[in-house]
């Protein structure tokens, strides 16, 4: 089920059988010369929606949390970021809203490495509210918060490494660009060339430093290898892996 | 141009000719027995994307700010809200990100009446930072923040009133539901019946009061009249009206 | 009853018969060449105190919330503003204080158009705290928050339009200035001339833009028409209208 | 000059000769069986306005910051408080507004012992913004923030002790009640009796503890001695002492 | 008992006999030419640990809150400060943590005059949360928050005045420096000379003003008189006085 | 150099040759039946001070940030935590203080796995302030923020695994307890027995869940193996590794 195109009665029924919801969470940030700015939000959204199409009764997909932590990309036009504390506040509000309805297991399906720390800090912030409260130890509902990065499954990483044995890199990778090309084939940019072919590696600080060290935005990657066909394979593998993981999480 | 599926170089080029961006902003909240929870986020997104397809060189559409102010709907499962102060913080971060790149005209294209006050309060918060600062009076870039509700154009309201002369109402209206049915025809719910046919009117307080006074979530509306065909007409009219308004705003 | 000059036992007695309080709320901002900086705080205070003098047993008037949202007037000396988020925090504290005592109906009697959005956002913020909380659905006390602008009554607007058929405008209006001259006749400024006689209209952004577009502070108004006698009539009409409205609100 | 009933041009002129403003700051809290809830806001306001009437060209009096830190009085109906952090935010906004216009010396004229710590903490918060900033060491405008409690002058305390040698106490004192009776003689409560005549002393924690330990709200005082005539003498002495202190502060 | 080097079972046992904890709280700020930057955190820590060594069963000493309010010292390298609002947030979290375990009496043993206002404001902030809440009046646990400055005991001040009858001063005093030399004799700086011998007095604003008015950091003091032997005497007197005060507080 | 026992002139001199500071950062949380509550703050402090004793001219050690993110341990008496947002605020203040003096490289030497995400989120928050600011791209000072966990060096982990090949675990480990026993040998608890010998593993949520799943506080560890002698070896290895790492970081 997809929450944004469901009715409240649908969700009421869902809650009679499950307390789990999957929330795609990403970022809006430059992805090099041929990657979309929305890549990190689109990837988990694309995969989650594909998973839902495979098993509509087994998974509830919420709206996409589409702007995350991307301050280091602000040197590149189009990037939009939240401050970590704003992101924690927003995730807290989403979580409290869902808890109000009876959800107890929130599976944040993440598309951006730069979100990881803030997502986990948000979990601590949310749990802290409960931990400080001496009341309710006995009878309050449970709350499980889990983050899973879409690429961080053995089958998914194995496939990506097989498809792009050279120049996978860590930002603006061929695998994530391929996933978006699969979903938006008309917007693919096969013509874009890059130099050097494989981008440099390095450390991440603020936006000025990042643009100086990574002039076209990529880190360690050669995304000229991206194509929609590969993307389809990755989406397939990732959707299956995620469905199994969500089933375990809900058990 | 659609920012989420563009590259940063695309946005860099856009900024050489325009300082304007359109940001769909909505809500994730119950919309009665046959309306989608995402209706208020989907409507401006659907219309803005249609407008972009009509005039891709004339408009840049940002990501959708998809969760807004919906605390009064929390009595209905699936609703997700931000607190107003969280929404102000997030809108501030979006705006500062865009200003960093040189955007000077942000057109927040709104799909939710309950967002109006907080959007405008966020504008004041953002302007206040600049107003307090005595530096830069002379040479700092301008900043225009504008909110426009998608239905609040003469041609759009005229069409909606013509299509639904009876029972248009103010929440979960036939017009907004039709817009979403136009975009997601497979998910339309023509079979849903409602009683009373036209929902009651009343005042809005917190979630407990709302659910007590409006048991199925609607206010004053009869959305059983919704259909995809009407939705297409509304989208067409709204996209045209918005394109003209954005052109005036950018001038 | 006027809360600031009552004792706590007076308020304890009031609460045995009513759960309503009226809170004048305004702003401290420039009001053109002949209007007082405190105009928007003084008007609701003056009218509310007059109402109280007419019906001391029917209305409880709280202290005046005298500094509001006026960032756009910061280009003019003497203006004092709160950021919207500060105002939301302060209104929340006032409300929680009053709820602690048993007040359930807060009537914010507003004197400033620029406060409207933030007042309403504050209401959402306050209600959201309750809406997130799944406890207490059954037995917690009610809470009604209402904003009413002192000029926004048919009889009041009718009178103002009759007194000033030309050049009423929207900021530093003859009607509001007259109200303050009625209360502070010694401080009236009949000698001040203005050019142009009727100020321009336009849009409001930050303080720099405002002062550039509205050089003497007025918007669309000709307040040289102001006089204490008119002010007395307006106060009379407004006090009556407000008393009736508060009675309906409390019912 | 009184800022709320002055025009922006008046303040512009004031700033050509002085960078100082006096801001009465108080509280809205119970003051025992015969004291007004607004006592602590009214006292500095009454005295400051009297001072201004004595020397209108020598002093500029701003609006009254009328709700302060009174959480410990919340057990008594009518009390309204800000949280300390809200008060710090509001005082910061007032200060930044005034600095925007060129004020460099803010004299917070205080009427409430419970405000002292938070006012001083707000000063530190405001100074900290400047202290963190390594820019501007050379050429930024100065900023002096001063708090002075209206009773804390040798001549004022001497007079109060002479008038009320027994049972002056520390909350709901005869001296502060007399000041308000002087300004609002029609609302005086000479008929109220109290038992014990002199209230107990003790420590202050939260609202529950306070009401338990001080059942009628007073601490150590016998305010049945209050009268308007004494109040007039105190106002006279306090206004003179404050005018001299402000002159020193501005020098 | 020293909390940082105790086990949780030790604290569990402590709570069966006492609800009190002592928390040293200080600052990290310049202390003139021969004083340590950590002086204000070290002094209460040194004295509290000595007290604990005298009566390990009678006192529980928590970790040292070692960075406080020192914005005015930021002109001197090494100074670290919290903003007052950050300090209030941190003290609130410490307090809520300790309340979670059953502590009801928190004795903040302070080493820095500049902390006083913010510590007391934090107490109000913490109490306000409880005061706003109408529930729990009957059965919630008590909460006593107390600040005591290590030097502010008759015996301690008497000793300091006797040891340093001339040039004690108020910042970077011989007494506090001596306390740290007693604990860290190898790091004493007997060789440092100062000019003038006794530092000037004056007012405190922001960091720029402070460094301009107090060029070597001292206020009114002559800390060349400091020595470890004196420090030992002061520690002895202060530890005894504090133990007695904590016993009274816990009673 | 140890900042807390240095003078401001010492730090001024340090800054002429280095822009680096090492800040031990830990937590105050239960560490099982024989570990100190302060273990995670003590370990980096102990090692950093030992490093400083080895090379006092090569390293500047700041005060210990001694309370961190430990909400999940609040079920065990003595644990003290900050909320992640409070920790971000405090780390921001520390960083801004140090930047004020000219520090450009902050090496946060961490002793607690539960701090990792929030420390990194704080880095993003701090960098975001700079990234949003379009000014200063050219000439502002650099800022490098680095977190390093004391155990996360090849030589340190190798030694720990050699010393405790069985039952090292992840919370309340023999290696960290040994480090504290080395520094506080008199407080070692060789007599404590545990059952089961090796604690269970599992997931971490809030405080109620944690205490239910890990009844004595340990996770996966057998800290009965702890002893001061091992601790000495670990401290030696860790101090060397850190000194080399800091030298690389400063280069």
CSV table of C-alpha atoms in Angstrom, one decimal, chain B residues 52-228:
chain,number,residue,atom,x,y,z
B,52,UNK,CA,6.4,22.4,-16.7
B,53,UNK,CA,5.5,20.0,-19.5
B,54,UNK,CA,3.7,22.8,-21.2
B,55,UNK,CA,6.6,25.3,-20.9
B,56,UNK,CA,9.7,23.5,-19.8
B,57,UNK,CA,11.9,26.5,-20.5
B,58,UNK,CA,9.8,28.9,-18.6
B,59,UNK,CA,9.5,27.4,-15.2
B,60,UNK,CA,11.7,25.5,-12.7
B,61,UNK,CA,9.8,23.3,-10.3
B,62,UNK,CA,11.6,22.2,-7.1
B,63,UNK,CA,10.9,19.2,-4.9
B,64,UNK,CA,7.6,19.0,-3.2
B,65,UNK,CA,7.4,20.0,0.4
B,66,UNK,CA,5.0,17.2,1.1
B,67,UNK,CA,4.2,17.2,4.9
B,68,UNK,CA,2.8,20.4,6.3
B,69,UNK,CA,0.5,21.6,9.1
B,70,UNK,CA,-2.2,19.0,9.8
B,71,UNK,CA,-2.4,18.6,13.5
B,72,UNK,CA,-6.2,18.8,13.5
B,73,UNK,CA,-6.3,15.6,11.3
B,74,UNK,CA,-4.3,13.5,13.6
B,75,UNK,CA,-7.4,11.7,14.8
B,76,UNK,CA,-7.5,9.9,11.4
B,77,UNK,CA,-4.9,7.2,10.7
B,78,UNK,CA,-2.2,8.1,8.1
B,79,UNK,CA,-2.1,11.8,8.8
B,80,UNK,CA,1.4,13.1,9.3
B,81,UNK,CA,2.1,16.7,10.5
B,82,UNK,CA,4.9,19.1,11.3
B,83,UNK,CA,4.5,21.5,14.2
B,84,UNK,CA,4.4,25.0,12.8
B,85,UNK,CA,7.8,25.8,14.4
B,86,UNK,CA,9.3,22.8,12.7
B,87,UNK,CA,7.8,23.8,9.4
B,88,UNK,CA,9.2,27.3,9.8
B,89,UNK,CA,12.7,25.9,10.5
B,90,UNK,CA,12.5,23.6,7.4
B,91,UNK,CA,11.2,26.3,5.1
B,92,UNK,CA,14.0,28.6,6.4
B,93,UNK,CA,16.6,25.9,5.5
B,94,UNK,CA,15.1,25.4,2.0
B,95,UNK,CA,15.1,29.1,1.5
B,96,UNK,CA,18.7,29.7,2.7
B,97,UNK,CA,19.9,26.8,0.5
B,98,UNK,CA,18.3,28.4,-2.6
B,99,UNK,CA,19.5,31.9,-1.7
B,100,UNK,CA,23.0,30.4,-1.5
B,101,UNK,CA,22.7,29.6,-5.2
B,102,UNK,CA,21.3,33.0,-6.2
B,103,UNK,CA,17.6,32.4,-6.2
B,104,UNK,CA,15.8,35.6,-5.3
B,105,UNK,CA,12.1,34.7,-6.0
B,106,UNK,CA,10.6,31.7,-4.3
B,107,UNK,CA,7.0,30.9,-5.4
B,108,UNK,CA,5.5,28.5,-2.9
B,109,UNK,CA,2.6,26.8,-4.7
B,110,UNK,CA,0.4,25.7,-2.0
B,111,UNK,CA,-2.2,22.9,-1.8
B,112,UNK,CA,-3.4,23.1,1.8
B,113,UNK,CA,-5.5,25.8,3.5
B,114,UNK,CA,-4.1,24.8,6.8
B,115,UNK,CA,-0.6,25.7,5.6
B,116,UNK,CA,-1.4,29.3,4.8
B,117,UNK,CA,-0.7,30.9,8.2
B,118,UNK,CA,2.5,29.0,8.9
B,119,UNK,CA,3.9,29.6,5.4
B,120,UNK,CA,3.3,33.3,5.9
B,121,UNK,CA,4.8,33.2,9.4
B,122,UNK,CA,7.8,31.5,7.9
B,123,UNK,CA,8.2,34.3,5.4
B,124,UNK,CA,8.2,36.8,8.3
B,125,UNK,CA,10.8,34.7,10.1
B,126,UNK,CA,13.0,34.6,7.1
B,127,UNK,CA,12.6,38.3,6.3
B,128,UNK,CA,13.2,39.1,10.0
B,129,UNK,CA,16.8,37.7,9.8
B,130,UNK,CA,17.5,40.2,7.1
B,131,UNK,CA,15.6,43.1,8.7
B,132,UNK,CA,17.5,42.8,11.9
B,133,UNK,CA,20.8,43.1,10.1
B,134,UNK,CA,21.8,46.7,9.6
B,135,UNK,CA,24.6,45.6,7.2
B,136,UNK,CA,24.1,45.0,3.6
B,137,UNK,CA,21.3,47.5,3.0
B,138,UNK,CA,22.9,48.6,-0.1
B,139,UNK,CA,24.2,45.6,-2.0
B,140,UNK,CA,22.6,42.5,-0.8
B,141,UNK,CA,20.5,40.5,-3.2
B,142,UNK,CA,16.7,40.9,-3.1
B,143,UNK,CA,14.4,38.2,-1.7
B,144,UNK,CA,10.7,37.8,-2.7
B,145,UNK,CA,8.7,35.1,-1.1
B,146,UNK,CA,5.2,34.4,-2.4
B,147,UNK,CA,2.6,31.9,-1.5
B,148,UNK,CA,-0.2,31.1,-4.0
B,149,UNK,CA,-2.9,28.5,-3.4
B,150,UNK,CA,-3.5,26.5,-6.5
B,151,UNK,CA,-7.3,26.9,-6.4
B,152,UNK,CA,-7.2,30.6,-5.7
B,153,UNK,CA,-7.3,31.9,-9.3
B,154,UNK,CA,-10.5,33.3,-10.9
B,155,UNK,CA,-10.4,30.7,-13.7
B,156,UNK,CA,-9.8,27.8,-11.4
B,157,UNK,CA,-12.4,28.7,-8.9
B,158,UNK,CA,-14.8,29.5,-11.6
B,159,UNK,CA,-14.3,26.1,-13.2
B,160,UNK,CA,-14.6,24.2,-9.8
B,161,UNK,CA,-17.8,26.0,-9.0
B,162,UNK,CA,-19.2,25.2,-12.4
B,163,UNK,CA,-18.3,21.5,-12.1
B,164,UNK,CA,-19.6,21.2,-8.5
B,165,UNK,CA,-22.2,23.8,-7.9
B,166,UNK,CA,-23.5,21.9,-4.9
B,167,UNK,CA,-21.4,20.6,-2.0
B,168,UNK,CA,-18.0,21.8,-3.0
B,169,UNK,CA,-17.1,22.4,0.6
B,170,UNK,CA,-13.8,23.2,2.1
B,171,UNK,CA,-12.0,19.9,3.0
B,172,UNK,CA,-11.9,16.8,0.9
B,173,UNK,CA,-13.5,18.6,-2.0
B,174,UNK,CA,-14.6,17.1,-5.2
B,175,UNK,CA,-12.2,19.3,-7.1
B,176,UNK,CA,-9.0,18.3,-5.3
B,177,UNK,CA,-10.0,14.7,-5.3
B,178,UNK,CA,-10.6,14.9,-9.1
B,179,UNK,CA,-7.2,16.3,-9.6
B,180,UNK,CA,-5.6,13.3,-7.9
B,181,UNK,CA,-7.9,10.9,-9.8
B,182,UNK,CA,-6.8,12.4,-13.0
B,183,UNK,CA,-3.1,11.7,-12.1
B,184,UNK,CA,-3.8,8.3,-10.5
B,185,UNK,CA,-6.9,7.0,-12.3
B,186,UNK,CA,-6.3,3.4,-11.3
B,187,UNK,CA,-6.6,4.4,-7.6
B,188,UNK,CA,-9.9,6.2,-8.0
B,189,UNK,CA,-12.7,5.1,-5.6
B,190,UNK,CA,-15.9,5.7,-7.5
B,191,UNK,CA,-17.6,3.0,-5.4
B,192,UNK,CA,-17.3,4.8,-2.1
B,193,UNK,CA,-20.6,6.1,-0.6
B,194,UNK,CA,-21.0,8.7,2.0
B,195,UNK,CA,-23.5,9.7,4.5
B,196,UNK,CA,-24.6,12.4,4.8
B,197,UNK,CA,-24.0,13.2,1.2
B,198,UNK,CA,-22.8,16.7,2.1
B,199,UNK,CA,-20.6,16.8,5.1
B,200,UNK,CA,-21.3,19.3,8.0
B,201,UNK,CA,-19.5,22.6,8.4
B,202,UNK,CA,-17.9,23.8,11.7
B,203,UNK,CA,-14.8,25.1,13.4
B,204,UNK,CA,-11.4,23.5,13.7
B,205,UNK,CA,-9.5,23.1,16.9
B,206,UNK,CA,-7.4,20.1,17.9
B,207,UNK,CA,-7.5,16.5,16.6
B,208,UNK,CA,-10.0,15.2,19.2
B,209,UNK,CA,-12.5,18.0,18.5
B,210,UNK,CA,-12.1,17.6,14.8
B,211,UNK,CA,-12.8,13.9,14.7
B,212,UNK,CA,-15.8,14.4,17.0
B,213,UNK,CA,-17.3,17.1,14.8
B,214,UNK,CA,-16.4,15.7,11.4
B,215,UNK,CA,-16.6,11.9,11.8
B,216,UNK,CA,-15.5,10.9,8.3
B,217,UNK,CA,-13.1,13.7,7.9
B,218,UNK,CA,-14.9,15.9,5.3
B,219,UNK,CA,-16.0,19.5,5.9
B,220,UNK,CA,-18.9,20.7,3.9
B,221,UNK,CA,-18.1,18.6,0.8
B,222,UNK,CA,-19.6,15.9,-1.4
B,223,UNK,CA,-16.6,14.3,-3.0
B,224,UNK,CA,-18.6,11.5,-4.5
B,225,UNK,CA,-18.8,13.8,-7.5
B,226,UNK,CA,-15.0,13.4,-8.1
B,227,UNK,CA,-13.8,11.9,-11.4
B,228,UNK,CA,-10.6,11.9,-13.4
